[in-house]
XYZ file of C-alpha atoms in Angstrom:
400
model
C 2.243 25.370 -32.936
C 3.643 28.164 -30.673
C 7.180 26.953 -31.332
C 6.503 23.608 -29.640
C 7.647 20.334 -31.164
C 4.836 18.012 -32.221
C 4.263 15.035 -29.953
C 5.896 11.827 -31.136
C 3.448 9.013 -31.750
C 3.932 6.223 -29.233
C 4.928 2.976 -30.889
C 3.446 -0.349 -29.802
C 6.972 -1.631 -29.164
C 7.631 1.351 -26.845
C 4.428 0.641 -24.908
C 5.324 -3.044 -24.529
C 8.771 -2.077 -23.270
C 7.240 0.354 -20.757
C 4.875 -2.341 -19.453
C 7.774 -4.799 -19.213
C 9.916 -2.319 -17.230
C 7.012 -1.449 -14.921
C 6.272 -5.124 -14.266
C 9.944 -5.771 -13.507
C 9.958 -2.881 -11.005
C 6.930 -4.327 -9.242
C 8.527 -7.763 -9.272
C 11.775 -6.423 -7.773
C 9.803 -4.953 -4.876
C 7.799 -8.125 -4.308
C 10.697 -10.603 -4.387
C 10.659 -11.133 -0.600
C 6.903 -11.707 -0.546
C 7.243 -14.069 -3.517
C 9.974 -15.998 -1.711
C 7.644 -16.510 1.259
C 4.974 -17.679 -1.178
C 7.394 -20.137 -2.840
C 8.286 -21.532 0.582
C 4.590 -22.182 1.248
C 4.243 -23.826 -2.160
C 7.178 -26.163 -1.568
C 6.042 -27.096 1.943
C 2.496 -27.691 0.683
C 3.807 -29.858 -2.133
C 5.848 -31.960 0.317
C 2.780 -32.415 2.541
C 0.906 -33.903 -0.424
C 3.916 -36.005 -1.338
C 4.501 -37.512 2.127
C 0.796 -38.332 2.513
C 0.849 -40.116 -0.842
C 3.936 -42.071 0.290
C 2.292 -43.084 3.571
C -0.968 -43.959 1.816
C -3.412 -41.428 3.276
C -5.374 -38.521 1.837
C -5.580 -36.403 4.998
C -2.979 -35.598 7.660
C -4.523 -37.599 10.549
C -6.521 -40.128 8.530
C -6.767 -43.721 9.796
C -6.205 -46.174 6.959
C -5.531 -49.908 6.699
C -3.387 -49.196 3.637
C -0.878 -47.092 5.545
C 2.699 -47.958 4.622
C 4.271 -45.895 7.390
C 3.551 -42.981 9.737
C 4.590 -39.380 9.936
C 7.538 -38.549 12.152
C 7.690 -34.769 12.468
C 9.881 -32.465 10.406
C 13.445 -31.353 9.881
C 14.672 -28.019 8.481
C 16.794 -27.326 5.447
C 17.692 -24.324 3.294
C 17.240 -24.108 -0.464
C 18.893 -21.794 -2.986
C 16.365 -20.502 -5.520
C 16.222 -17.856 -8.218
C 14.432 -15.657 -5.689
C 17.246 -16.075 -3.167
C 17.880 -18.486 -0.317
C 14.778 -19.931 1.341
C 15.696 -20.685 4.935
C 14.278 -23.267 7.337
C 11.998 -25.148 4.968
C 9.942 -27.646 6.992
C 10.584 -31.055 5.419
C 8.313 -33.921 6.649
C 9.764 -37.262 7.767
C 8.292 -40.764 7.784
C 8.625 -43.175 10.711
C 10.430 -45.752 8.563
C 12.944 -43.132 7.387
C 12.449 -44.088 3.748
C 10.552 -41.011 2.532
C 12.745 -38.822 0.289
C 11.263 -35.552 -1.043
C 11.170 -35.422 -4.829
C 9.961 -31.819 -4.735
C 13.452 -30.322 -4.731
C 14.527 -32.321 -7.761
C 11.376 -31.351 -9.644
C 11.779 -27.708 -8.633
C 15.332 -27.629 -10.031
C 14.028 -28.892 -13.380
C 11.092 -26.447 -13.467
C 12.684 -23.286 -12.040
C 11.855 -20.944 -14.978
C 8.251 -22.171 -15.160
C 7.703 -21.782 -11.418
C 9.249 -18.319 -11.262
C 7.233 -17.071 -14.239
C 3.967 -18.423 -12.835
C 4.625 -16.951 -9.375
C 5.392 -13.609 -11.005
C 2.099 -13.677 -12.904
C 0.187 -14.597 -9.771
C 1.601 -11.677 -7.817
C 1.178 -9.135 -10.600
C -2.256 -10.190 -11.806
C -3.888 -11.680 -8.731
C -3.529 -15.225 -7.438
C -6.027 -17.645 -8.972
C -6.681 -21.285 -8.158
C -5.858 -22.251 -11.735
C -2.401 -20.620 -11.602
C -1.621 -22.138 -8.196
C -2.449 -25.589 -9.608
C -0.185 -24.931 -12.595
C 2.725 -24.136 -10.280
C 2.122 -27.012 -7.869
C 1.586 -29.719 -10.464
C 5.215 -29.917 -11.718
C 6.434 -29.824 -8.100
C 4.183 -32.642 -6.915
C 4.258 -34.654 -10.100
C 0.471 -34.860 -10.263
C -2.514 -32.548 -10.082
C -2.648 -31.085 -6.530
C -5.735 -31.567 -4.411
C -8.237 -28.739 -4.091
C -7.421 -28.672 -0.366
C -3.713 -28.103 -1.031
C -4.454 -25.212 -3.389
C -6.930 -23.767 -0.917
C -4.366 -24.002 1.898
C -1.703 -22.135 -0.087
C -4.000 -19.230 -0.961
C -5.497 -19.197 2.555
C -2.040 -18.799 4.120
C -1.358 -15.736 1.976
C -4.724 -14.237 2.868
C -3.966 -14.996 6.521
C -0.907 -12.727 6.306
C -3.146 -9.874 5.147
C -5.730 -10.681 7.838
C -3.059 -10.530 10.553
C -1.942 -7.137 9.246
C -5.519 -5.820 9.412
C -6.074 -7.122 12.953
C -2.702 -6.387 14.592
C -2.400 -3.961 17.503
C -1.177 -0.532 16.392
C 1.358 1.357 18.490
C 0.141 4.833 19.396
C 3.493 6.388 18.499
C 2.781 8.938 15.754
C 3.361 12.657 16.163
C 1.604 13.467 12.892
C -1.161 11.529 11.126
C -2.327 11.844 7.520
C -5.481 10.406 5.926
C -6.257 10.169 2.217
C -7.718 7.813 -0.394
C -6.752 6.361 -3.788
C -9.044 4.923 -6.461
C -8.371 1.554 -8.158
C -10.327 -0.700 -10.499
C -11.425 -4.164 -9.388
C -13.165 -6.735 -11.560
C -16.605 -8.004 -10.717
C -19.155 -10.282 -12.365
C -20.848 -7.573 -14.442
C -17.775 -5.463 -15.251
C -14.990 -3.463 -13.665
C -15.754 -1.169 -10.779
C -13.851 1.667 -9.177
C -13.149 1.221 -5.482
C -11.392 3.510 -3.015
C -8.485 2.536 -0.769
C -8.628 4.559 2.454
C -5.147 4.956 3.861
C -3.557 6.046 7.139
C 0.019 7.292 7.160
C 2.067 8.582 10.066
C 5.336 10.230 11.059
C 6.850 9.276 14.402
C 8.789 11.498 16.787
C 12.064 10.111 15.403
C 11.108 10.937 11.805
C 10.274 7.404 10.680
C 7.398 7.367 8.168
C 4.934 4.487 8.060
C 1.931 3.434 6.017
C -0.207 2.268 8.935
C -3.323 0.692 7.475
C -5.649 0.586 4.479
C -9.256 -0.390 3.811
C -10.985 -1.001 0.473
C -14.446 0.603 0.310
C -17.063 1.284 -2.337
C -16.695 5.039 -2.059
C -15.092 7.734 0.091
C -18.043 8.539 2.366
C -18.354 9.782 5.936
C -19.548 6.363 7.122
C -16.603 4.612 5.414
C -14.062 6.991 6.961
C -15.720 6.729 10.393
C -15.586 2.937 10.229
C -11.915 3.055 9.195
C -10.858 5.557 11.876
C -12.836 3.755 14.583
C -11.067 0.534 13.669
C -7.676 2.257 14.028
C -8.696 3.733 17.389
C -9.956 0.425 18.780
C -6.706 -1.293 17.772
C -4.584 1.184 19.714
C -4.219 4.316 17.585
C -5.840 6.618 20.132
C -3.755 9.653 19.182
C -2.568 10.413 22.717
C 0.744 11.723 21.428
C -0.529 12.944 18.055
C -0.236 16.712 17.613
C -1.745 17.219 14.160
C -3.878 15.382 11.578
C -3.511 16.456 7.951
C -6.398 15.690 5.582
C -7.669 16.593 2.133
C -10.883 18.532 1.624
C -13.281 15.581 1.724
C -16.160 16.702 3.997
C -16.956 13.123 5.078
C -13.371 12.613 6.249
C -13.430 15.952 8.089
C -16.540 14.953 10.045
C -15.143 11.476 10.747
C -11.910 12.958 12.150
C -13.923 15.331 14.328
C -15.915 12.357 15.663
C -13.030 9.941 16.371
C -10.220 12.413 17.186
C -12.075 15.534 18.370
C -9.184 16.979 20.404
C -6.429 16.785 17.798
C -5.743 19.850 15.680
C -6.481 19.533 11.954
C -4.449 20.790 9.001
C -6.105 21.138 5.593
C -3.845 20.050 2.738
C -2.690 23.004 0.648
C -2.248 20.896 -2.488
C -5.867 19.713 -2.420
C -7.096 23.204 -1.542
C -5.293 24.835 -4.486
C -6.703 22.180 -6.824
C -10.182 23.177 -5.670
C -9.338 26.872 -6.054
C -7.976 26.359 -9.587
C -11.315 25.136 -10.975
C -12.957 28.378 -9.780
C -10.558 30.599 -11.754
C -10.817 31.369 -15.503
C -7.825 29.948 -17.341
C -6.495 33.409 -18.312
C -5.987 34.336 -14.635
C -5.225 30.926 -13.210
C -1.413 31.005 -13.125
C -1.149 34.504 -11.668
C -3.883 33.986 -9.074
C -2.513 30.642 -7.853
C 1.005 32.047 -7.650
C -0.306 34.692 -5.262
C -2.221 32.088 -3.216
C 0.915 29.936 -2.829
C 2.728 32.887 -1.254
C 0.354 32.569 1.727
C 1.748 29.268 3.004
C 5.344 30.231 2.138
C 5.260 33.100 4.672
C 7.766 32.980 7.559
C 5.061 33.247 10.255
C 1.325 32.841 10.750
C 0.944 36.609 11.161
C 2.674 37.186 7.821
C 0.573 34.437 6.184
C -2.666 36.126 7.306
C -1.397 39.453 5.978
C -0.574 37.873 2.619
C -4.018 36.275 2.479
C -5.797 39.627 2.901
C -3.588 41.239 0.265
C -4.359 38.402 -2.144
C -8.075 38.440 -1.294
C -8.298 42.199 -1.886
C -6.640 41.819 -5.290
C -8.790 38.904 -6.512
C -12.148 39.003 -4.740
C -13.750 41.191 -7.396
C -12.708 38.883 -10.242
C -12.863 35.392 -8.683
C -14.975 35.651 -5.501
C -15.594 31.893 -5.257
C -11.857 31.158 -5.359
C -11.205 33.628 -2.542
C -14.098 32.245 -0.498
C -12.742 28.698 -0.969
C -9.560 29.588 0.929
C -11.130 32.065 3.350
C -13.620 29.583 4.841
C -10.845 27.132 5.779
C -8.035 29.601 6.481
C -7.668 28.684 10.160
C -7.102 25.004 9.360
C -4.896 25.842 6.382
C -2.530 27.681 8.739
C -2.489 25.136 11.602
C 1.014 23.964 10.635
C 2.517 27.277 11.822
C 1.975 26.149 15.437
C 4.633 23.438 15.029
C 8.415 23.418 14.564
C 9.438 25.340 11.442
C 11.590 22.482 10.155
C 8.430 20.292 10.025
C 6.253 22.755 8.104
C 6.979 21.422 4.618
C 6.107 17.839 5.645
C 2.887 18.548 7.535
C 1.089 21.272 5.575
C 0.068 18.813 2.825
C -0.725 15.126 2.414
C 2.138 14.933 -0.105
C 3.769 12.081 1.839
C 0.771 9.843 1.358
C 0.135 11.218 -2.137
C 3.669 10.198 -3.132
C 3.093 6.699 -1.772
C -0.151 6.548 -3.750
C 1.606 7.745 -6.900
C 4.108 4.937 -6.428
C 1.287 2.424 -5.988
C -0.511 3.778 -9.076
C 2.687 3.640 -11.101
C 3.388 0.085 -10.043
C -0.132 -1.190 -10.689
C -0.542 0.669 -13.984
C 0.446 -2.387 -15.997
C -2.122 -4.466 -14.100
C -4.911 -2.049 -15.168
C -7.543 -3.873 -13.124
C -7.303 -6.256 -10.164
C -8.839 -9.708 -10.508
C -10.790 -9.298 -7.275
C -10.701 -7.561 -3.906
C -8.416 -10.171 -2.334
C -5.813 -9.907 -5.085
C -5.879 -6.116 -4.626
C -5.362 -6.515 -0.886
C -2.364 -8.829 -1.402
C -0.618 -6.396 -3.744
C -1.305 -3.297 -1.607
C -0.225 -5.164 1.541
C 3.023 -6.254 -0.112
C 3.783 -2.709 -1.300
C 2.999 -1.315 2.173
C 5.446 -3.788 3.678
C 8.103 -2.904 1.108
C 7.806 0.862 1.691
C 7.743 0.567 5.479
C 10.853 -1.590 5.480
C 12.634 0.951 3.257
C 11.509 3.982 5.303
C 12.468 2.402 8.619
C 16.128 2.719 7.643
C 15.772 6.312 6.405
C 14.036 8.641 8.898
C 13.181 12.145 7.694
C 16.119 14.522 7.973
C 13.883 17.338 9.252
C 13.071 15.295 12.347
C 16.546 13.966 13.133
C 18.621 17.138 12.740
C 19.417 18.904 16.010
C 18.929 22.445 14.788
């Protein structure tokens, strides 16, 4: 066994505990989004309740059986297990006799509501689960329209994110993709999330946008980048775009942002090099290749490349060729401030965000549908951006 300890068999109880911890971590991050969702649920429940009190089935319905009329709204706060919900819109009746029963019911059903909301956010919001949450709040089965309105409002948040104007304020841009599984009628299917990430002049990182596509093709990347450009991300102040080795992405970048310099990601490049090296030489050869981008200047990096190429070309010619053909774009980062080199020579920033997303959705395994995937990714984007806004990169804020 080469002196190594045998692997310990994973117990079912350990796996359950891991899933529980992972779900709790996701839930902690999504608390704010869940609180917004709960606010929509409560307001939707009160809309149903006040219409039942008045004696109508639709907001502006004319009915001879009306007992009263609507009279606008007033605001109130509510303490919940998710935190304080501020400025809830509570409907009023003209006769002043309508009293919401929703709050009383919510107090009695708090654990049920919280658990159901948690499931909806972690596993994808379904009409059935929304009805299960609304029913104890309303006191009866909610109308299909009420359920539809609640889900539609959440999807509207995502739609607004995808259609908002984007400030052209990024010094460095990074593009990459992550694969997820989404259910469909005839089985699960892998889909790719194309992602744009940026670093501003002041060092603030931001996940800018994402798009779910069937596969990472040139047409998909061109569509995604064109959408960013048309919404304001013209790259007028962008100095460098860092990408992986996907040829479709490279051509799309050249089409949409032809005048911005490109940096090939060293991490992706070395992964490609590794598969061209026999295992017995892999560690030594890659160690020599890494020395190229650790050089103190572009001149020194080129020198180190030729030394490495001379040593290895005879044994692993395809590995040497893999770096040689893209050497110019692998060394683009040397044209920028030295303190930025580590952040811009790879897509590690976006890869780390993807690792976090993968880790947090691992317990989900597979999204219910595309919309549920979009809601989760949107919520995690919002969470990360809020966190990063308060912590700009030190390399960009230090004076020397």
